[in-house]
PDB file of C-alpha atoms in Angstrom:
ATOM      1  CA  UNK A  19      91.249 112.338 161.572  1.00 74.00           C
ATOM      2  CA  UNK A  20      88.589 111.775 159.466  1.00 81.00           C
ATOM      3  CA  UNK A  21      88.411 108.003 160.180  1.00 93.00           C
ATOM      4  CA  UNK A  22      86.959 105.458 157.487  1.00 96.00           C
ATOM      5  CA  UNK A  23      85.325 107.689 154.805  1.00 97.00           C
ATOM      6  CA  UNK A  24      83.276 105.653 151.412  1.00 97.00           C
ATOM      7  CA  UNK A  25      82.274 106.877 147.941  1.00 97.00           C
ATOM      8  CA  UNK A  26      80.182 107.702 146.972  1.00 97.00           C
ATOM      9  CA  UNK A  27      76.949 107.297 149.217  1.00 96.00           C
ATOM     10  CA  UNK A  28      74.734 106.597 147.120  1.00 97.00           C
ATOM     11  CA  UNK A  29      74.481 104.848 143.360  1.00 97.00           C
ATOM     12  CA  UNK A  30      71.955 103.368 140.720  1.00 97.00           C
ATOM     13  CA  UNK A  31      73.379 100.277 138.239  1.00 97.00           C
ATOM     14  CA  UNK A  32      71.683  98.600 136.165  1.00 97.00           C
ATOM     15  CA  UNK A  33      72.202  94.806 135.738  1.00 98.00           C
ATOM     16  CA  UNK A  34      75.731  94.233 134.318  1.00 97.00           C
ATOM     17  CA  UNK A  35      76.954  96.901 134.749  1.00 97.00           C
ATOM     18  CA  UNK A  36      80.526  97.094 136.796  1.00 96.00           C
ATOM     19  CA  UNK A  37      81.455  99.586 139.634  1.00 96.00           C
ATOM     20  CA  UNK A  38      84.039 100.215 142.129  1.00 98.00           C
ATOM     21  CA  UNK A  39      83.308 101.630 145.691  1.00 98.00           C
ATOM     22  CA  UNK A  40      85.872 103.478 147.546  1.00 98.00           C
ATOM     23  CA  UNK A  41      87.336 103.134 150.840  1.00 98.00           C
ATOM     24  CA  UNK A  42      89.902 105.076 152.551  1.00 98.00           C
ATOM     25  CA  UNK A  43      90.609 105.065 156.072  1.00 97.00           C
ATOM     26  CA  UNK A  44      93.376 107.425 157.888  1.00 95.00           C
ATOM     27  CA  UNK A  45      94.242 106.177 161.051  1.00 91.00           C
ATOM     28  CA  UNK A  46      97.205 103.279 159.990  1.00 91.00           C
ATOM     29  CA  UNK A  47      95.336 100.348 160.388  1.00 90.00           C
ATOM     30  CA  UNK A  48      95.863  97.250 159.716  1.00 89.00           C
ATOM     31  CA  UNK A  49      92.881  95.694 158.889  1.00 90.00           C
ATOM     32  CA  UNK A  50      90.006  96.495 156.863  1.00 92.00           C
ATOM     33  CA  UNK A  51      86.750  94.765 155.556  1.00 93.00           C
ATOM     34  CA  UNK A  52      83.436  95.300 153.802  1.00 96.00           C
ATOM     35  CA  UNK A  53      79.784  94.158 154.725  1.00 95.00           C
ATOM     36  CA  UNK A  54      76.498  94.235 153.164  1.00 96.00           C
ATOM     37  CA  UNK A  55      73.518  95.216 155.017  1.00 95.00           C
ATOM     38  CA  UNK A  56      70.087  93.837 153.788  1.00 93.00           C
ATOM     39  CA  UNK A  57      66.820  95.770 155.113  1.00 85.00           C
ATOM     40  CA  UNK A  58      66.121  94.678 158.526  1.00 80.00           C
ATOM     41  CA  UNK A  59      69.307  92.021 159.220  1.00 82.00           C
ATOM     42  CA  UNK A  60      72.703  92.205 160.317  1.00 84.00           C
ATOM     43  CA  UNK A  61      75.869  92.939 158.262  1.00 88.00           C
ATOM     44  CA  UNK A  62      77.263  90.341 156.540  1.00 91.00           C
ATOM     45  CA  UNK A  63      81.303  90.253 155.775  1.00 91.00           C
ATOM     46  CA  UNK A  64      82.074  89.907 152.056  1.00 95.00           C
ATOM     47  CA  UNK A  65      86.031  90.429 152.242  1.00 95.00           C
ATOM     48  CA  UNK A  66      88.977  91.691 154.185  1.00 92.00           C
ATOM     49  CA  UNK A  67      92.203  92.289 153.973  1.00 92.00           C
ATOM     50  CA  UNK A  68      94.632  91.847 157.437  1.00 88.00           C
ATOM     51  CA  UNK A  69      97.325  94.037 155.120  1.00 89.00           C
ATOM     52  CA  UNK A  70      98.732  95.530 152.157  1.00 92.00           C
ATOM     53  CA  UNK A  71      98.610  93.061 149.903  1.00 93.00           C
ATOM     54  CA  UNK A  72      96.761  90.294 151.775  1.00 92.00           C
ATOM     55  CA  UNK A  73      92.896  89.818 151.215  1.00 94.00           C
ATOM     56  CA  UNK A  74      90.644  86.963 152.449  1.00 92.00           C
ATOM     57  CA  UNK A  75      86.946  86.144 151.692  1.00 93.00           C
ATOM     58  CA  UNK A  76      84.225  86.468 154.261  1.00 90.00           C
ATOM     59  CA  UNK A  77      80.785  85.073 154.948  1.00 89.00           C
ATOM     60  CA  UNK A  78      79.046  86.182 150.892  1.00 94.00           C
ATOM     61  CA  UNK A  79      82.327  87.111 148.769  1.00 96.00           C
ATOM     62  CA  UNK A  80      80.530  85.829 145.405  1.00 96.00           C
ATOM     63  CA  UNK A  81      80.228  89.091 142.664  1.00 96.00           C
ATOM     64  CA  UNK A  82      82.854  90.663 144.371  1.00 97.00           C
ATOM     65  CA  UNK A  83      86.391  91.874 144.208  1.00 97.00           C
ATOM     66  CA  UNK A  84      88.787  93.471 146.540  1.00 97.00           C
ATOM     67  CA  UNK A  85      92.695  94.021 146.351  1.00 96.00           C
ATOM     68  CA  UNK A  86      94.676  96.379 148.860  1.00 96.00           C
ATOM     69  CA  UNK A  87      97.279  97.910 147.370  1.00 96.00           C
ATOM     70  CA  UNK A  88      97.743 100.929 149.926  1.00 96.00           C
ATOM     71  CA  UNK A  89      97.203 100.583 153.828  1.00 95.00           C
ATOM     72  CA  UNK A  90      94.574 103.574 153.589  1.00 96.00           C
ATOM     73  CA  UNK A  91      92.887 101.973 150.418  1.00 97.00           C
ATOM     74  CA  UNK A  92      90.060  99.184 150.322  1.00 98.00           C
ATOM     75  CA  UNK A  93      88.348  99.362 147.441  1.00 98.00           C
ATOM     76  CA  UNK A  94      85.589  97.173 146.603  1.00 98.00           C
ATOM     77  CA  UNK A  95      84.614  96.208 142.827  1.00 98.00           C
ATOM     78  CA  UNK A  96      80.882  94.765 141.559  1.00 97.00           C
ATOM     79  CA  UNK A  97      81.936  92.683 138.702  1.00 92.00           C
ATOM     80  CA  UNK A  98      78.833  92.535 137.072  1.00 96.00           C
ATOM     81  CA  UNK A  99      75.998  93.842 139.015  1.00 97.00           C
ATOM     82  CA  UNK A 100      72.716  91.851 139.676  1.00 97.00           C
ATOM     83  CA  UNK A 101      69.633  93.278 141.664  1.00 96.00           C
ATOM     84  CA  UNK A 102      70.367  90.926 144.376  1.00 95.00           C
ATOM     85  CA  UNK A 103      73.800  93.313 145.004  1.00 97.00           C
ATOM     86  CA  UNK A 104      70.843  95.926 146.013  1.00 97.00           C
ATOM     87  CA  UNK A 105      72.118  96.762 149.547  1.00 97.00           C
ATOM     88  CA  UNK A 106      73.731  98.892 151.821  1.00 97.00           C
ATOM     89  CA  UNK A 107      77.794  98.672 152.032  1.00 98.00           C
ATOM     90  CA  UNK A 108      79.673  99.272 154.842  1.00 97.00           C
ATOM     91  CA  UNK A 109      83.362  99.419 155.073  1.00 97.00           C
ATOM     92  CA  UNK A 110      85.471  99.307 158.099  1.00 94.00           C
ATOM     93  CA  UNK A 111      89.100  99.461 159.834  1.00 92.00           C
ATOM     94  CA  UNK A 112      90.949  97.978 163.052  1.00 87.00           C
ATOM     95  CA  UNK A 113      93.489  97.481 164.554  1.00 82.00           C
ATOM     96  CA  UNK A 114      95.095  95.673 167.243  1.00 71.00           C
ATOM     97  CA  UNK A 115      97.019  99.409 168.153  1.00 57.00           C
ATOM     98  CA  UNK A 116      94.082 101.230 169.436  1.00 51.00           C
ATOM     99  CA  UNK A 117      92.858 101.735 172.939  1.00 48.00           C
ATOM    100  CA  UNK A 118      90.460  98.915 172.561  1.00 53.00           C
ATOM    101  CA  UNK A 119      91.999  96.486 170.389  1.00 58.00           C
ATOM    102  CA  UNK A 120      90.267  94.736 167.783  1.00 68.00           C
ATOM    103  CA  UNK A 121      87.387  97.775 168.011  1.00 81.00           C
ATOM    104  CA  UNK A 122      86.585  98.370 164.494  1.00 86.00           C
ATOM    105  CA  UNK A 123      85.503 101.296 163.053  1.00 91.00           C
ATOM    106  CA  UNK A 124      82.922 101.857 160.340  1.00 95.00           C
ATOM    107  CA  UNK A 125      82.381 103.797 157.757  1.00 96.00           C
ATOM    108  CA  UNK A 126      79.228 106.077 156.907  1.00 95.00           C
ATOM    109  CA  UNK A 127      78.059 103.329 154.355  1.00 97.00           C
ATOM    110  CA  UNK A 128      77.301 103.605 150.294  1.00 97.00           C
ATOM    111  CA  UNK A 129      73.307 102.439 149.265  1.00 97.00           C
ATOM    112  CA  UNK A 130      73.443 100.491 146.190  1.00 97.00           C
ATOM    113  CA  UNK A 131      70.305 100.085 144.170  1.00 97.00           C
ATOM    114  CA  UNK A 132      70.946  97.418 141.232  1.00 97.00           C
ATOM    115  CA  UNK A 133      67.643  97.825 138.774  1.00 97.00           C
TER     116      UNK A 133
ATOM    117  CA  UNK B 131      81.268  81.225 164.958  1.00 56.00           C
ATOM    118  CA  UNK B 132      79.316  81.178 168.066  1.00 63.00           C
ATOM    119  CA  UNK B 133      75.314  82.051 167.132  1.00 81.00           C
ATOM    120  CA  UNK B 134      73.764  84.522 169.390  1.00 89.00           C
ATOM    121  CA  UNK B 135      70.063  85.081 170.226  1.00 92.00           C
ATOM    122  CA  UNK B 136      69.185  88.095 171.684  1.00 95.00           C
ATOM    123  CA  UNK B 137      65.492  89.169 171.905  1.00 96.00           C
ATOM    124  CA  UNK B 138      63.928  91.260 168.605  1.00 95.00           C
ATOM    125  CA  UNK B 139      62.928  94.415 170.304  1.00 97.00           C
ATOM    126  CA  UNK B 140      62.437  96.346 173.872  1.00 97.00           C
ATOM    127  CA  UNK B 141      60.980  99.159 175.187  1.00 97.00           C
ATOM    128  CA  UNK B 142      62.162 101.734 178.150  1.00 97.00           C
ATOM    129  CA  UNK B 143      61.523 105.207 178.974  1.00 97.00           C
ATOM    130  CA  UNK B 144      64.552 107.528 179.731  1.00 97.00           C
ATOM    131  CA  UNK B 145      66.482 107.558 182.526  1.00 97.00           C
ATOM    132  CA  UNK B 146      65.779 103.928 183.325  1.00 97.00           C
ATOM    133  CA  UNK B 147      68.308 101.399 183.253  1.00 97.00           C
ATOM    134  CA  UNK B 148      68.406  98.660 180.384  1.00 98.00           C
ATOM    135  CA  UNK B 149      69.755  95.617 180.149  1.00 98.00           C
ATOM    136  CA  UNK B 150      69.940  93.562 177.260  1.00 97.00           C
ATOM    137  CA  UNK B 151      71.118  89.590 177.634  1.00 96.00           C
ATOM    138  CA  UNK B 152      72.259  87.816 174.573  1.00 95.00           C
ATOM    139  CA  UNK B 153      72.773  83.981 174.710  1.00 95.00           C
ATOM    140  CA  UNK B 154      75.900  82.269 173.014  1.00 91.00           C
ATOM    141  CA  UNK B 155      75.645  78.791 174.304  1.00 92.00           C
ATOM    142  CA  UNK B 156      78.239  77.793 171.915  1.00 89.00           C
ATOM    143  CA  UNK B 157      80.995  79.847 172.793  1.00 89.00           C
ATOM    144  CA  UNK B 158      84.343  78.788 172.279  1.00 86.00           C
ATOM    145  CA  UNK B 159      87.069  79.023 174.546  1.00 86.00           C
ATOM    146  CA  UNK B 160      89.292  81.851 172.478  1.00 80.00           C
ATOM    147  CA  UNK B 161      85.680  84.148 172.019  1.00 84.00           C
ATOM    148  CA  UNK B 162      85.687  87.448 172.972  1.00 85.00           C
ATOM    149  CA  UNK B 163      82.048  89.023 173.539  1.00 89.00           C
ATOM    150  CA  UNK B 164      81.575  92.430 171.929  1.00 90.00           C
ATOM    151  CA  UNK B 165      78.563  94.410 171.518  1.00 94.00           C
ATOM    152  CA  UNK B 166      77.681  96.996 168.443  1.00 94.00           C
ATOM    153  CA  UNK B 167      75.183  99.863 168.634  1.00 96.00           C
ATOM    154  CA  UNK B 168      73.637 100.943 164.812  1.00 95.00           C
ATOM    155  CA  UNK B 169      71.873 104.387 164.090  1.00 95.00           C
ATOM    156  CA  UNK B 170      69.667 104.335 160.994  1.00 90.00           C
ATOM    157  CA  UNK B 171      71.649 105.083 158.068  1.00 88.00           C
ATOM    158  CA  UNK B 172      75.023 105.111 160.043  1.00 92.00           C
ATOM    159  CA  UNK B 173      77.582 102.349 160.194  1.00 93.00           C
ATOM    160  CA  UNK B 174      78.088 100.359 163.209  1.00 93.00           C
ATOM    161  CA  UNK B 175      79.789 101.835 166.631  1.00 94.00           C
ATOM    162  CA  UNK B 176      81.511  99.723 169.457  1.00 91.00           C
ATOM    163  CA  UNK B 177      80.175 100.154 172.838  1.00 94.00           C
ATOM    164  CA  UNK B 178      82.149  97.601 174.617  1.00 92.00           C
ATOM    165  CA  UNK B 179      83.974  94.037 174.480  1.00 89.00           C
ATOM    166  CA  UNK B 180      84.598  91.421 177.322  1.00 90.00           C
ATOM    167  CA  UNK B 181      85.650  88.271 178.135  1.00 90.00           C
ATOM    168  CA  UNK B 182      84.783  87.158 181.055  1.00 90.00           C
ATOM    169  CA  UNK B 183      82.801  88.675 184.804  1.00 89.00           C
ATOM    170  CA  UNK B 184      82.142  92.725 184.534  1.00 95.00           C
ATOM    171  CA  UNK B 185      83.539  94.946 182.128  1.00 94.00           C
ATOM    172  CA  UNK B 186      82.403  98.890 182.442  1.00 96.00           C
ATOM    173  CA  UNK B 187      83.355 101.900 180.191  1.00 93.00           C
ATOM    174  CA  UNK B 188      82.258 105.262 180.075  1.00 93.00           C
ATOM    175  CA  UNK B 189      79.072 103.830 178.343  1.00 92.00           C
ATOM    176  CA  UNK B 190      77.822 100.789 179.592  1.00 96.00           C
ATOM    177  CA  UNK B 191      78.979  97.521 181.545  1.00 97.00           C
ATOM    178  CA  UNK B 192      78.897  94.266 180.055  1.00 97.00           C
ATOM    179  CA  UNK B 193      78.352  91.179 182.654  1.00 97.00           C
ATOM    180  CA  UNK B 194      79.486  87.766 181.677  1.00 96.00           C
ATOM    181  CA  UNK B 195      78.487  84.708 183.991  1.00 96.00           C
ATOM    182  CA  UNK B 196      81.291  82.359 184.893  1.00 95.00           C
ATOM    183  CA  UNK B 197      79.823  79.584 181.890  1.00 95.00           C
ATOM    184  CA  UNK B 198      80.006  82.525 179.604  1.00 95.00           C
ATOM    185  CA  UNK B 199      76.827  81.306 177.596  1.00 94.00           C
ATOM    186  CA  UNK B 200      75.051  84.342 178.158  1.00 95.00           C
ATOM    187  CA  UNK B 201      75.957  87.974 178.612  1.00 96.00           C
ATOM    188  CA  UNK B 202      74.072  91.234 179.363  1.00 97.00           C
ATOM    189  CA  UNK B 203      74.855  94.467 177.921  1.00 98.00           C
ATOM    190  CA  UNK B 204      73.471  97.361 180.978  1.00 98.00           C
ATOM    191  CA  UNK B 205      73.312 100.670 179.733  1.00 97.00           C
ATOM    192  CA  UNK B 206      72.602 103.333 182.611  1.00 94.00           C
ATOM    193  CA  UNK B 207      69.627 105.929 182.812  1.00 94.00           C
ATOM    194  CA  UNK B 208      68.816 105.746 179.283  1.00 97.00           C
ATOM    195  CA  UNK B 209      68.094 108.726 176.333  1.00 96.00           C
ATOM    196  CA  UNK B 210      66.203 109.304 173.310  1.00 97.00           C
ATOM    197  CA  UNK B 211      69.462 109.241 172.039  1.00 96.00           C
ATOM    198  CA  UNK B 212      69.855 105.922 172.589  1.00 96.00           C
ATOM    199  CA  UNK B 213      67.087 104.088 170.522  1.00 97.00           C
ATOM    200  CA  UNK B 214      69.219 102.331 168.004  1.00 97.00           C
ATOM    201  CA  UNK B 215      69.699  98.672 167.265  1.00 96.00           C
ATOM    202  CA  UNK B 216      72.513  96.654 169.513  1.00 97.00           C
ATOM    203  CA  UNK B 217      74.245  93.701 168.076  1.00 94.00           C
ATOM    204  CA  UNK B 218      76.047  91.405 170.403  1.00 93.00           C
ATOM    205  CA  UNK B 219      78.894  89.235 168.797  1.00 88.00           C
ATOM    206  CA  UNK B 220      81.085  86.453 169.563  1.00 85.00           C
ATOM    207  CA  UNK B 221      84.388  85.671 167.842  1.00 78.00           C
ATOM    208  CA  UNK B 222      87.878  85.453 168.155  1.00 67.00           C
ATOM    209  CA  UNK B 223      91.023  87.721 168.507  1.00 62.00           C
ATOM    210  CA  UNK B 224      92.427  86.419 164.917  1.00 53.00           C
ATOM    211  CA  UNK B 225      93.566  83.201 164.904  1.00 47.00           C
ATOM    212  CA  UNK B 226      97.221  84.350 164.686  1.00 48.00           C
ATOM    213  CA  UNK B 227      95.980  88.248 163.084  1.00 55.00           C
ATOM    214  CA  UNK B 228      94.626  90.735 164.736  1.00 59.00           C
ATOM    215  CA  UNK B 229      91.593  90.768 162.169  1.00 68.00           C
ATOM    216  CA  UNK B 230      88.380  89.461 164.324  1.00 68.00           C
ATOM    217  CA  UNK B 231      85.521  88.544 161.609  1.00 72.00           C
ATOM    218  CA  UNK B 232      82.098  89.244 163.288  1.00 75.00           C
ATOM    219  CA  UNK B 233      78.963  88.114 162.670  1.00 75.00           C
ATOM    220  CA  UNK B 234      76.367  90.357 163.053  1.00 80.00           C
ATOM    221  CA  UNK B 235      72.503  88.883 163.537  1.00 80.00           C
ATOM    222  CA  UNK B 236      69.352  90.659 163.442  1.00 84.00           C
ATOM    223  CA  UNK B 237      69.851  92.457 166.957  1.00 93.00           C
ATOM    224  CA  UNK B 238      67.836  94.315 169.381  1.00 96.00           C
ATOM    225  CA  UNK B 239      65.792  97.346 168.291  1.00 96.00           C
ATOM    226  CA  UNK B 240      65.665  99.390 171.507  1.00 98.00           C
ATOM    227  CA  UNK B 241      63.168 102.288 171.342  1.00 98.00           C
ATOM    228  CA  UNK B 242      63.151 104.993 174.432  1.00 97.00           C
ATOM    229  CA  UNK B 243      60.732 106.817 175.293  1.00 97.00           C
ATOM    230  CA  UNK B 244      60.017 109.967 176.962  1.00 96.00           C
TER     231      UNK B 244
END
């Protein structure tokens, strides 16, 4: 398996400008969600979905989009990108199925610079 | 969601035992405990979850006092490869999903030492 994989890993916008980050994850789970990591805190959770087809805001969901069409599939879209967006993204999976349920699983993160 | 405070940073040398205590004071009686260990530029890994008295995995153990307002994350005869960052978190199983939201604060940077 290669778990929760995110594209691309790196990416320059410029202010306004829209973008999508990918998420994919390939071990059937039911639930996914994205953070934000700012230098030197703790993630913060922008969205999540519990399902195909079900998506719920988190702590900072403002500027951002998410629909889950697919149970591998999370993407995450920047509406119009502002240099506060300038952060690290982190997507992850779980599910109440594995050995330790509710364990989630993270991807290896994309670093967005908004200039 | 219950706020924990855990202390900024520590120090150890390997092969020494660290422990790590995190306060929750406002736990809620459905809150599971659940600590996170963070590379640099690598997502977030589970070490270990708990609810109550003395949970132990291949990893660490995680003690949890009967008033559950505190808990201590004990990792065994520490590594180099173990300086990383360790989150503790408190939150429930879902609410009726299985999706538990965490929230993450600034955690503990642990550096070791040869």
């Amino acid at each position: 398996n290669a778990g929760v994989t995110q594209t691309p890993k790196f990416q320059v916008l410029k202010t306004g400008q829209s973008m999508t980050l990918q998420c994919a994850q390939d071990m059937n789970h039911e639930y996914m969600s994205w953070y934000r990591q700012d230098p030197g805190m703790g993630l913060r959770l922008i969205h999540y979905s519990v399902g195909a087809g079900i998506t719920d805001q988190g702590e900072v969901p403002n500027g951002y989009n998410v629909s889950r069409s697919t149970t591998e599939d999370f993407p995450l879209r920047l509406l119009s990108a502002a240099p506060s967006q300038t952060s690290v993204y982190f997507c992850a999976s779980s599910s109440t199925g594995t050995p330790t349920d509710y364990e989630q699983y993270f991807g290896p993160g994309t670093r967005l610079t908004v200039t | 969601l219950a706020k924990t405070t855990q202390p900024i940073s520590m120090d150890s040398y390997e092969g020494q035992e660290v422990n790590i205590t995190c306060s929750h004071n406002n736990i809620a009686t459905n809150d599971y405990i659940t600590w996170y260990q963070q590379f640099p530029s690598q997502g977030p890994r589970f070490i270990i979850q708990g609810y109550k008295t003395k949970v132990t995995n291949e990893v660490a153990s995680l003690f949890i006092p009967a008033d559950r307002k505190s808990s201590t994350l004990s990792l065994p005869r520490v590594s180099l490869s173990d300086t990383a960052v360790y989150y503790c978190l408190v939150g429930g199983r879902g609410f009726g999903t299985g999706f538990q939201k965490l929230v993450f604060g600034t955690g503990t940077r642990l550096l070791v030492s040869p």
